[in-house]
Amino acid sequence: MLDIQAIESKGWLYHFVERIFSLHPSLHWISVGLITTLLSFLLILNRKWVSHFPRYGYMASVVATIALLDLFTQTIPILTVYLIVLGYVLFRASDERNYLITISFFITYILISAYTEWSYLRAIELVSHGLLFVWVAWISDQVRDRFFELKKQKEKTRRLIDQKNESNRRLREFQKELEETYLRDSLTGLYNFHGFQEQVTRGLSRCAHSLSYHVVCFDLTDFRQINMKDGNDTGDRLLVQIANLLKRHLPPSARIARYDGDQFAIGLMGDGAVLRRLIETVEFVLAELKANHPLLNYCMASASYPTEAKTGAELIRQAEDRLMLAQRQRRDKEEEHRLRLEKLSALGQLAAGLAHEIRNPLTSIRGFVQISAVESEAVKKWESIILPEIDRINDLLKQFLNLSEAKPVKVTRFNLNRLMNDVLSLLQPKSLLMGHELIGHQPDQPVEMEADAEQLKQVLINLVQNGLEALSEKGTVQVSWQKSEEQVHIQVMDNGNGIPPELCSRIFEPFFTTKDEGTGMGLAICSRIIEDHGGIMCVTSTPGLGTSFNIQLPLKQTTLGEVVISEEYPPEAEPEKAEVGALAGVQDGADMVASLEKPQSALEPMEDSAEAEQKEGTEEQETAEADQQERDNKGTKRTAEEAVRKRKPGKMQAPKVEPIKDKQKREKNMRGEATGAQEASGASAPCNEVVGLAGG
């Protein structure tokens, strides 16, 4: 047998290491542990730190470390460690050449083996070990190539995934833009009908049990006329202005939509106070734009969830149905107004003919009656009957002309408190003669407004006179006025017998009257005057409890020409509270009788164009009228004296003025009585109320 031990010989490196560590075995194994730790540290370094080594520096460090480990472990075979480390270094090396790394590891392994332990068979073993190094190098190279190829594929795949994600993101954005285009109005950027319906549905899903969701719709009724007058560009700019103002004044939670051209809708969550503020905001926005667009008129309606609808679609439909009803009512009112204007036009032609064809014979008849009365006692006996009838016909002709001819509006800025006190002072004697009470309710602050003061005074006198004449027994007529934002509200209320519901809607028609005497043109003229000022006049009445006339006028006039300061009722002058409604210059019954020179007619007569043609050659008629006036005054004075003698002696009392709180308490009691009467009878006058009028 071949004796392996006999042919093996230890090299000088073996003896060198053995001689060093023979006296300190623990130091030997500590050194082996430190070298193993260093090798492990080099192997686990990440690529970032490896890149800091110079070229072949990392490989040289690993080779030196494993050589020390091989040297210190003496005869312990560590070929496997060489191969593993070689494969790992080859896998991590990127810039170094593989064959150089393999040769370096193999030469190191051969040298240490040769100088540590050598035999003839060792040479054959080293050849086989060299083949292992080559095989590991080839395997490592293949693995590294596949790894980097896989890494490239992975990077490419990652880029493709990123591109796919970016494409998906852009696709979602494009889809969102398409949805926004589908759900948004292109002109204003607001939601369209589909978008608004979706937003309302989402709002209802988030609506708590204690809250409500409100939808307010409004439509620009005369928007087509704005386009026809100023052009489509102006109309588009107006729509954009409305949208921007709504966005500015409404809270961010409000959902605003525009659809059907000139129709807008707003959805907002909240209680009843939120709904009121929402409506006030819309009215404020439209009022702000109306200054530059006089044709900007609108209809508005609202609906609330869950009291009036259970779903979003039902809520929107409910609001739109109410808006359509408001539009229909407005169209009916405009048609009624158009027919009324046609009647007035026909009446104007008739009045002009009557004024010319009848007044001339009346003048002659009056003159001949007065002359005949002087010459004949038989004629004088009938003079007091004939002349008043002639005057009544003449007054009727004047009212015809007043109703048919549009009197120019002279806009002035005046103090409404002074004008109202003037009206109360003027009609206070008549109320005393009739045994009624005339009460004025003046606001705490003076009210300044722009209008034709004389025409407004004419309307108020007519309404107060009608109220006094509607009282059968001792009753009360209350006049109140107050300012509310950009409007003034005036109310004339009596506690008479009221107007039957079937007649309530006809009282503003020409020639319609509920009195035994009268032409039926007074309220028609009043209605026309209020409409000329851009206001509204309506009536509410409950049979047996009384009637209330409500007037709503703008504080400022923007379409009736230049505004001047009133000389009769200057806005800077304000009477003291103690003098509210006082009768200027009236101190006792005799003075009151002197002030009643002639009973007030239903309306102060207006000057007409035909009257100027009759001024020439009427001196004789004026003399006769003066005589008749004197006789009428004597009769009126006697009647007034009898009425005053029945009252207690002393100074005349001023018209009664109640504080606002007392007035509200009185109106509350009256409304309570009205409610009880309506519940008992089940009838009320079908008239529209003006929202915001005190006691309306």
XYZ file of C-alpha atoms in Angstrom:
696
model
C 0.000 0.000 0.000
C 0.959 3.557 -0.604
C 1.697 5.306 2.628
C 0.255 8.754 2.253
C 1.604 9.964 5.548
C 5.112 8.963 4.502
C 5.112 10.959 1.335
C 3.388 14.077 2.807
C 5.555 16.863 4.126
C 4.654 20.029 6.045
C 5.606 23.303 4.483
C 7.279 26.253 6.163
C 3.999 28.208 6.411
C 2.602 25.399 8.504
C 5.539 25.435 10.857
C 5.498 29.234 10.978
C 1.860 29.408 12.074
C 2.246 26.488 14.470
C 5.287 28.075 16.073
C 3.436 31.402 16.548
C 0.206 30.053 18.039
C 1.553 26.980 19.889
C 2.046 29.000 23.039
C -1.270 30.888 22.694
C -3.988 28.578 21.314
C -6.790 30.978 22.258
C -5.172 33.774 20.271
C -5.163 31.471 17.275
C -8.895 30.895 17.369
C -9.599 34.543 18.134
C -7.680 35.453 14.993
C -9.683 32.888 13.010
C -12.923 34.378 14.340
C -11.882 37.939 13.475
C -10.860 36.927 9.971
C -14.156 35.058 9.490
C -16.065 38.136 10.673
C -14.127 40.355 8.288
C -14.846 37.994 5.402
C -18.543 37.912 6.255
C -18.598 41.704 6.448
C -17.043 42.006 2.996
C -19.527 39.554 1.567
C -22.632 41.288 2.953
C -21.661 44.783 1.834
C -24.347 46.226 -0.435
C -23.582 47.364 -3.937
C -23.533 51.000 -2.930
C -20.540 50.441 -0.636
C -18.884 48.002 -3.035
C -18.931 50.681 -5.720
C -16.690 52.845 -3.506
C -13.830 50.331 -3.818
C -11.332 50.894 -6.664
C -11.457 48.488 -9.565
C -10.355 44.997 -8.421
C -10.045 46.444 -4.915
C -13.022 44.580 -3.570
C -11.836 41.319 -5.183
C -8.325 41.763 -3.737
C -9.753 42.383 -0.250
C -11.825 39.219 -0.367
C -8.887 37.126 -1.716
C -6.559 38.393 0.991
C -9.105 37.699 3.723
C -9.841 34.154 2.594
C -6.060 33.516 2.227
C -5.544 34.519 5.872
C -8.425 32.289 6.886
C -6.889 29.379 4.947
C -3.483 30.039 6.476
C -4.757 30.214 10.062
C -6.942 27.121 9.830
C -3.863 25.013 9.050
C -4.864 21.606 7.686
C -8.630 22.146 7.854
C -9.832 21.910 4.228
C -11.681 25.065 3.196
C -12.041 24.387 -0.519
C -15.781 24.710 -0.161
C -15.340 28.169 1.356
C -13.139 29.161 -1.590
C -15.734 28.007 -4.087
C -18.639 29.681 -2.299
C -16.804 32.972 -1.911
C -15.616 32.793 -5.535
C -19.138 32.279 -6.795
C -20.449 35.113 -4.634
C -17.735 37.540 -5.724
C -18.200 36.614 -9.365
C -21.945 37.181 -8.978
C -21.469 40.613 -7.430
C -18.605 41.760 -9.633
C -19.755 43.882 -12.498
C -16.691 45.721 -13.790
C -14.032 43.028 -13.103
C -13.306 40.263 -15.570
C -14.394 36.815 -14.446
C -11.267 34.906 -15.510
C -9.001 37.259 -13.548
C -11.033 36.724 -10.394
C -11.047 32.953 -10.881
C -7.281 32.799 -11.526
C -6.614 34.954 -8.470
C -8.638 32.666 -6.207
C -7.085 29.498 -7.697
C -3.466 30.742 -7.435
C -4.036 31.813 -3.840
C -5.470 28.413 -3.037
C -2.534 26.559 -4.719
C 0.186 28.658 -3.051
C -1.223 28.287 0.427
C -1.758 24.568 -0.086
C 1.779 24.093 -1.482
C 3.523 25.923 1.351
C 1.351 24.441 4.057
C 1.196 20.759 3.186
C 2.546 18.973 0.072
C 2.612 15.513 -1.486
C 2.786 14.009 -4.935
C -0.910 13.190 -4.831
C -1.567 16.778 -3.848
C -0.621 17.880 -7.344
C -3.301 15.618 -8.879
C -5.802 16.906 -6.335
C -5.042 20.510 -7.180
C -5.744 19.803 -10.855
C -9.198 18.499 -9.977
C -9.712 21.479 -7.680
C -8.794 23.776 -10.530
C -11.542 22.208 -12.605
C -13.942 22.951 -9.751
C -12.866 26.593 -9.749
C -13.460 26.774 -13.495
C -16.879 25.136 -13.174
C -17.921 27.485 -10.332
C -16.701 30.439 -12.365
C -18.763 29.320 -15.353
C -21.838 28.686 -13.221
C -21.455 32.067 -11.512
C -21.079 33.797 -14.845
C -24.225 32.142 -16.163
C -26.133 32.962 -13.015
C -24.929 36.546 -13.095
C -25.872 36.966 -16.746
C -29.301 35.500 -16.089
C -29.660 37.643 -13.020
C -28.804 40.862 -14.811
C -30.963 39.864 -17.734
C -33.772 39.160 -15.315
C -33.061 42.443 -13.623
C -33.290 44.247 -16.939
C -36.520 42.465 -17.678
C -37.769 43.400 -14.249
C -36.790 47.016 -14.791
C -38.452 46.961 -18.170
C -41.517 45.387 -16.632
C -41.503 48.028 -13.909
C -41.319 50.778 -16.525
C -44.165 49.146 -18.398
C -46.166 48.951 -15.183
C -45.395 52.616 -14.481
C -46.469 53.518 -17.996
C -49.603 51.470 -17.528
C -50.331 53.208 -14.215
C -49.699 56.595 -15.796
C -51.988 55.690 -18.675
C -54.639 54.554 -16.221
C -54.263 57.797 -14.283
C -54.617 59.868 -17.426
C -57.538 57.724 -18.467
C -59.222 58.339 -15.115
C -58.555 62.055 -15.410
C -59.931 62.068 -18.929
C -62.937 60.081 -17.776
C -63.418 62.540 -14.935
C -63.184 65.429 -17.386
C -65.737 63.711 -19.585
C -67.996 63.229 -16.587
C -67.497 66.854 -15.583
C -68.295 67.884 -19.146
C -71.383 65.714 -19.030
C -72.385 66.983 -15.566
C -71.312 70.638 -15.948
C -72.590 73.622 -17.858
C -69.982 74.744 -20.376
C -70.803 78.465 -20.075
C -70.920 79.019 -16.316
C -69.112 75.959 -14.969
C -72.099 75.126 -12.769
C -73.722 71.714 -12.616
C -76.268 70.886 -15.293
C -79.469 68.982 -14.582
C -77.839 65.535 -14.433
C -74.985 66.773 -12.265
C -77.347 68.618 -9.939
C -79.567 65.562 -9.576
C -76.519 63.464 -8.680
C -75.305 66.054 -6.150
C -78.741 66.292 -4.531
C -78.900 62.501 -4.226
C -75.478 62.481 -2.544
C -76.561 65.307 -0.262
C -79.651 63.393 0.832
C -77.514 60.348 1.648
C -75.394 62.502 3.996
C -78.362 64.364 5.461
C -78.840 63.672 9.175
C -82.255 62.947 10.647
C -82.428 66.340 12.359
C -81.579 68.339 9.212
C -83.409 69.077 5.995
C -82.227 69.475 2.427
C -83.648 72.369 0.428
C -83.819 72.931 -3.317
C -84.517 76.448 -4.610
C -85.243 77.000 -8.319
C -85.545 80.362 -10.047
C -86.124 81.283 -13.675
C -85.319 84.525 -15.526
C -88.718 85.222 -17.045
C -87.704 88.026 -19.435
C -84.283 86.698 -20.422
C -85.318 86.333 -24.064
C -86.119 90.034 -24.200
C -82.652 90.814 -22.813
C -81.089 88.759 -25.624
C -83.271 90.443 -28.227
C -82.533 93.929 -26.916
C -78.835 93.730 -25.986
C -77.648 90.638 -27.872
C -76.775 87.072 -26.937
C -73.309 88.063 -25.700
C -74.862 90.334 -23.091
C -77.193 87.543 -22.048
C -74.289 85.109 -21.700
C -72.323 87.611 -19.615
C -75.361 88.097 -17.405
C -75.619 84.347 -16.808
C -71.921 84.189 -15.927
C -72.336 87.137 -13.540
C -75.227 85.421 -11.802
C -73.180 82.226 -11.450
C -70.145 84.075 -10.056
C -72.208 86.096 -7.572
C -73.989 82.979 -6.361
C -70.640 81.229 -5.853
C -69.331 84.251 -3.967
C -72.281 84.757 -1.623
C -73.385 81.168 -1.024
C -71.511 78.764 1.296
C -69.148 76.171 -0.246
C -71.551 73.379 0.690
C -74.214 74.785 -1.646
C -74.667 72.949 -4.947
C -75.463 75.412 -7.749
C -76.785 74.379 -11.158
C -77.899 76.018 -14.370
C -80.053 74.218 -16.894
C -82.772 74.915 -19.430
C -81.008 78.083 -20.558
C -82.036 80.672 -17.978
C -83.108 78.447 -15.090
C -80.957 78.018 -11.989
C -81.229 75.633 -9.049
C -79.513 75.553 -5.659
C -79.320 72.686 -3.177
C -78.291 73.225 0.438
C -78.540 71.266 3.685
C -79.867 73.011 6.797
C -82.927 74.077 8.750
C -85.629 76.600 7.921
C -83.375 79.548 8.745
C -80.868 78.320 6.154
C -83.642 78.222 3.542
C -84.680 81.797 4.356
C -81.099 83.046 4.116
C -80.681 81.183 0.830
C -83.747 82.865 -0.674
C -82.625 86.262 0.644
C -79.194 85.757 -0.923
C -80.685 84.916 -4.316
C -82.957 87.966 -4.120
C -79.979 90.154 -3.155
C -77.891 88.896 -6.092
C -80.677 89.460 -8.618
C -81.521 92.873 -7.153
C -77.859 93.881 -7.481
C -77.870 92.940 -11.174
C -81.271 94.472 -11.870
C -79.781 97.969 -11.538
C -77.952 97.430 -14.854
C -80.563 95.106 -16.376
C -84.087 96.501 -15.807
C -85.628 93.535 -17.665
C -84.151 91.078 -15.150
C -87.320 89.594 -13.655
C -87.625 86.157 -12.124
C -89.874 83.546 -10.565
C -88.752 81.443 -7.605
C -89.926 78.264 -5.876
C -88.546 75.845 -3.297
C -89.055 72.363 -1.855
C -87.640 70.624 1.217
C -86.631 67.087 2.165
C -88.012 65.077 3.962
C -91.233 67.003 4.622
C -92.182 67.468 0.953
C -90.206 64.774 -0.877
C -88.498 61.479 -0.095
C -85.917 61.194 -2.901
C -83.624 63.553 -4.763
C -85.514 63.254 -8.052
C -88.831 63.833 -6.292
C -87.399 66.855 -4.458
C -86.199 68.489 -7.686
C -89.468 67.667 -9.450
C -91.466 69.215 -6.596
C -89.458 72.453 -6.796
C -89.777 72.580 -10.597
C -93.528 71.973 -10.457
C -93.889 74.896 -8.087
C -91.682 77.013 -10.323
C -93.857 76.162 -13.331
C -96.918 77.165 -11.311
C -95.286 80.495 -10.420
C -94.376 81.043 -14.088
C -97.941 80.263 -15.140
C -99.315 82.693 -12.585
C -96.909 85.351 -13.797
C -97.915 84.786 -17.426
C -101.577 84.968 -16.445
C -100.906 88.218 -14.618
C -99.041 89.635 -17.626
C -101.887 88.596 -19.915
C -104.351 90.194 -17.542
C -102.228 93.337 -17.513
C -102.088 93.361 -21.318
C -105.864 93.044 -21.600
C -106.232 95.787 -19.037
C -103.973 98.059 -21.068
C -106.069 97.343 -24.140
C -109.185 98.283 -22.207
C -107.507 101.450 -20.990
C -106.455 102.303 -24.528
C -110.006 101.911 -25.749
C -111.185 103.862 -22.738
C -108.732 106.645 -23.541
C -110.197 107.099 -26.994
C -113.674 107.091 -25.504
C -112.656 109.539 -22.770
C -111.126 111.952 -25.264
C -114.341 111.949 -27.261
C -116.466 112.348 -24.147
C -114.342 115.210 -22.867
C -114.745 117.106 -26.106
C -118.330 116.234 -27.003
C -119.899 116.388 -23.546
C -118.026 119.134 -21.719
C -118.962 121.821 -24.207
C -122.713 121.156 -23.832
C -122.264 120.851 -20.064
C -120.644 124.281 -19.927
C -123.527 125.779 -21.826
C -126.117 123.964 -19.713
C -124.467 125.129 -16.486
C -124.321 128.731 -17.657
C -127.937 128.807 -18.813
C -129.134 127.174 -15.578
C -127.341 129.803 -13.492
C -128.690 132.648 -15.634
C -132.204 131.200 -15.583
C -132.040 130.760 -11.814
C -131.424 134.487 -11.420
C -134.387 135.407 -13.608
C -136.855 132.697 -12.578
C -137.762 131.496 -9.112
C -139.069 128.211 -10.591
C -135.662 127.414 -12.090
C -133.818 128.597 -8.961
C -135.692 125.944 -6.986
C -134.008 123.182 -9.058
C -130.590 124.835 -9.366
C -129.188 123.101 -6.254
C -130.030 119.732 -7.827
C -128.995 120.381 -11.429
C -125.584 121.954 -10.778
C -124.240 119.131 -8.525
C -125.276 116.598 -11.142
C -123.424 118.584 -13.805
C -120.368 118.665 -11.523
C -120.662 114.928 -10.979
C -120.661 114.327 -14.745
C -117.651 116.606 -15.105
C -115.786 114.750 -12.337
C -116.632 111.476 -14.024
C -115.076 112.727 -17.262
C -111.952 113.775 -15.378
C -111.629 110.319 -13.870
C -112.034 108.800 -17.321
C -109.081 110.865 -18.504
C -107.015 110.106 -15.387
C -107.493 106.386 -15.901
C -106.757 106.356 -19.611
C -103.909 108.872 -19.849
C -100.545 108.013 -18.344
C -99.567 111.033 -16.282
C -95.789 111.718 -16.375
C -94.002 110.523 -13.261
C -91.960 113.234 -11.523
C -89.535 111.345 -9.326
C -88.428 113.121 -6.153
C -86.552 112.037 -3.056
C -88.784 112.754 -0.094
C -89.499 111.909 3.527
C -92.275 109.316 3.566
C -93.029 110.032 7.230
C -93.932 113.643 6.428
C -96.072 112.617 3.460
C -97.946 110.017 5.521
C -98.530 112.520 8.324
C -99.844 114.972 5.735
C -102.310 112.348 4.470
C -103.420 111.514 8.021
C -103.892 115.188 8.865
C -105.881 115.741 5.689
C -108.301 112.864 6.328
C -108.538 113.105 10.124
C -111.498 115.561 10.023
C -113.445 113.272 7.736
C -112.838 110.301 10.046
C -114.097 112.363 13.000
C -117.210 113.403 11.116
C -117.921 109.777 10.257
C -117.312 108.701 13.860
C -114.308 106.504 13.066
C -110.730 106.336 14.330
C -107.732 106.913 12.057
C -104.439 105.562 13.462
C -100.963 105.950 12.009
C -98.009 103.710 12.888
C -94.763 105.549 12.274
C -91.443 103.608 12.264
C -88.646 104.532 14.643
C -86.410 105.815 11.856
C -87.414 108.185 9.037
C -88.024 106.527 5.687
C -86.566 108.216 2.611
C -87.648 106.999 -0.804
C -87.800 107.998 -4.467
C -91.165 108.256 -6.221
C -93.741 110.738 -7.467
C -94.859 112.101 -4.105
C -98.106 113.587 -5.418
C -99.192 110.391 -7.145
C -98.318 108.304 -4.074
C -100.254 110.759 -1.921
C -103.219 110.378 -4.259
C -103.090 106.578 -3.862
C -102.927 106.770 -0.065
C -105.802 109.250 0.158
C -107.940 106.984 -1.993
C -107.144 103.877 0.072
C -107.791 105.612 3.411
C -111.062 107.092 2.120
C -112.170 103.676 0.908
C -111.313 102.229 4.307
C -113.347 104.889 6.126
C -116.301 104.408 3.793
C -116.149 100.628 4.309
C -116.858 101.038 8.057
C -120.547 100.779 8.868
C -120.305 101.531 12.587
C -117.566 103.099 14.692
C -114.454 101.455 13.364
C -110.728 101.873 12.903
C -108.480 102.453 9.909
C -104.784 101.781 10.541
C -101.997 103.050 8.308
C -98.470 101.678 8.741
C -95.259 101.897 6.768
C -91.783 100.489 7.257
C -88.526 100.007 5.380
C -87.226 96.516 4.590
C -83.828 96.355 2.848
C -84.340 97.965 -0.584
C -88.130 98.255 -0.372
C -90.807 100.073 1.574
C -94.016 98.362 2.682
C -97.214 100.363 3.207
C -100.393 98.920 4.675
C -103.882 100.395 4.983
C -106.092 98.144 7.110
C -109.684 98.536 8.299
C -111.930 96.386 10.468
C -115.042 96.739 8.345
C -117.210 94.078 6.773
C -114.541 92.928 4.326
C -114.847 91.963 0.663
C -116.468 88.700 -0.476
C -113.889 86.244 -1.849
C -115.539 86.075 -5.259
C -115.143 89.867 -5.680
C -111.653 90.216 -4.257
C -109.877 89.506 -7.548
C -111.924 92.100 -9.496
C -111.552 95.208 -7.368
C -108.693 96.596 -9.501
C -110.734 96.359 -12.721
C -112.004 99.628 -14.208
C -115.678 100.445 -13.496
C -115.955 97.710 -10.849
C -117.153 98.906 -7.446
C -118.814 97.430 -4.364
C -120.216 100.787 -3.208
C -123.644 102.126 -4.014
C -122.062 105.326 -5.298
C -118.838 105.566 -7.243
C -117.380 105.068 -10.677
C -115.176 102.062 -9.912
C -112.056 103.759 -11.282
C -110.278 104.800 -8.092
C -108.516 101.517 -7.330
C -107.756 100.964 -11.019
C -105.913 104.290 -11.086
C -104.113 103.436 -7.833
C -103.005 100.090 -9.230
C -101.683 101.728 -12.385
C -99.704 104.305 -10.396
C -98.083 101.646 -8.215
C -97.210 99.532 -11.266
C -95.687 102.576 -12.991
C -93.365 102.884 -9.989
C -92.298 99.238 -10.265
C -94.283 98.225 -7.202
C -96.987 95.759 -6.228
C -100.378 96.389 -4.657
C -102.595 93.559 -3.481
C -105.464 93.040 -1.085
C -106.316 90.519 1.612
C -109.788 90.413 3.070
C -111.794 88.284 5.466
C -115.569 88.807 5.391
C -116.763 90.237 8.679
C -113.269 91.151 9.933
C -111.902 93.740 7.528
C -109.666 94.416 4.564
C -105.954 95.140 4.208
C -104.369 96.862 1.187
C -100.645 96.146 0.961
C -98.230 98.167 -1.169
C -94.629 97.252 -1.881
C -92.428 99.885 -3.578
C -88.686 100.127 -4.288
C -86.833 102.725 -2.236
C -84.908 103.911 -5.296
C -86.103 104.451 -8.852
C -83.637 103.639 -11.624
C -85.848 103.748 -14.724
C -88.149 106.768 -14.229
C -85.720 109.565 -15.028
C -83.815 112.113 -12.972
C -84.431 112.299 -9.229
C -84.775 115.699 -7.524
C -85.219 116.663 -3.879
C -88.812 117.229 -2.845
C -89.514 120.774 -1.632
C -92.766 119.841 0.099
C -91.410 116.757 1.914
C -87.616 117.226 2.100
C -85.847 114.057 3.244
C -83.609 115.815 5.764
C -86.592 117.230 7.683
C -88.187 114.901 10.205
C -91.129 115.877 12.456
C -90.936 115.168 16.151
C -92.631 112.044 17.392
C -95.097 114.118 19.442
C -96.369 115.792 16.263
C -96.925 112.626 14.259
C -100.139 112.974 12.354
C -101.019 116.298 14.002
C -103.402 118.600 12.194
C -101.443 121.647 11.169
C -103.282 124.790 12.267
C -106.336 122.936 13.660
C -106.907 123.678 17.350
C -110.633 123.529 17.959
C -113.917 122.536 16.391
C -114.419 125.835 14.598
C -111.055 125.546 12.863
C -111.880 121.993 11.856
C -115.174 123.133 10.349
C -113.359 125.804 8.406
C -110.991 123.204 7.034
C -113.876 121.124 5.683
C -114.687 123.327 2.754
C -115.775 120.450 0.606
C -115.992 116.654 1.118
C -113.117 114.775 -0.422
C -113.863 112.957 -3.652
C -112.783 109.366 -4.239
C -109.596 110.649 -5.860
C -107.977 114.045 -6.212
C -108.747 115.108 -9.766
C -105.849 115.104 -12.189
C -105.399 117.741 -14.834
C -106.170 116.486 -18.290
C -105.202 117.625 -21.722
C -108.761 118.363 -22.785
C -109.231 120.785 -19.900
C -106.769 123.255 -21.400
C -108.961 123.559 -24.469
C -111.934 124.598 -22.323
C -110.213 127.376 -20.305
C -110.953 130.109 -22.804
C -114.352 131.632 -22.562
C -115.319 129.928 -19.267
C -115.282 132.949 -16.930
C -119.035 132.829 -16.652
C -118.913 129.127 -15.750
C -116.263 129.780 -13.054
C -118.454 132.465 -11.499
C -121.384 130.066 -11.371
C -119.197 127.328 -9.880
C -117.991 129.738 -7.175
C -121.595 130.463 -6.210
C -122.385 126.767 -6.058
C -119.202 126.145 -4.033
C -120.268 128.719 -1.475
C -123.682 127.108 -1.118
C -122.097 123.640 -0.761
C -119.715 124.932 1.885
C -122.549 126.334 3.934
C -124.314 122.986 3.936
C -121.129 121.122 4.757
C -120.241 123.578 7.499
C -123.624 123.142 9.163
C -123.176 119.338 9.058
C -119.694 119.593 10.519
C -120.832 121.978 13.258
C -123.524 119.531 14.311
C -120.970 116.703 14.462
C -118.558 118.817 16.507
C -121.257 119.948 18.954
C -121.962 116.297 19.733
C -118.331 115.850 20.819
C -116.870 117.215 24.050
C -115.722 120.837 23.916
C -112.022 121.554 23.868
C -109.099 121.297 21.486
C -109.037 118.854 18.632
C -107.151 115.622 19.214
C -104.351 114.704 16.794
C -104.582 111.428 14.902
C -103.748 108.597 17.251
C -100.221 107.197 16.838
C -99.421 103.860 18.442
C -95.913 102.531 19.145
C -94.832 99.650 16.965
C -95.044 97.125 19.841
C -98.658 98.107 20.627
C -99.483 97.888 16.943
C -98.026 94.386 16.690
C -100.012 93.286 19.755
C -103.221 94.696 18.249
C -102.540 92.969 14.917
C -101.799 89.683 16.679
C -105.175 89.819 18.403
C -106.888 90.675 15.116
C -105.152 87.781 13.364
C -106.305 85.477 16.141
C -109.894 86.602 15.633
C -109.502 86.200 11.878
C -108.199 82.665 12.292
C -111.130 81.740 14.493
C -113.613 83.213 12.066
C -112.047 81.416 9.129
C -112.103 78.113 10.962
C -115.773 78.650 11.736
C -116.832 79.780 8.257
C -114.176 78.049 6.142
C -113.965 81.053 3.754
C -111.338 83.682 3.113
C -110.592 86.083 0.320
C -108.482 84.399 -2.394
C -105.963 87.217 -2.634
C -102.189 87.126 -2.647
C -100.290 88.525 0.319
C -97.107 90.540 0.091
C -94.546 88.748 2.256
C -93.015 90.986 4.893
C -95.898 93.423 5.410
C -96.672 93.987 9.051
C -99.993 92.517 9.951
C -100.657 91.415 6.374
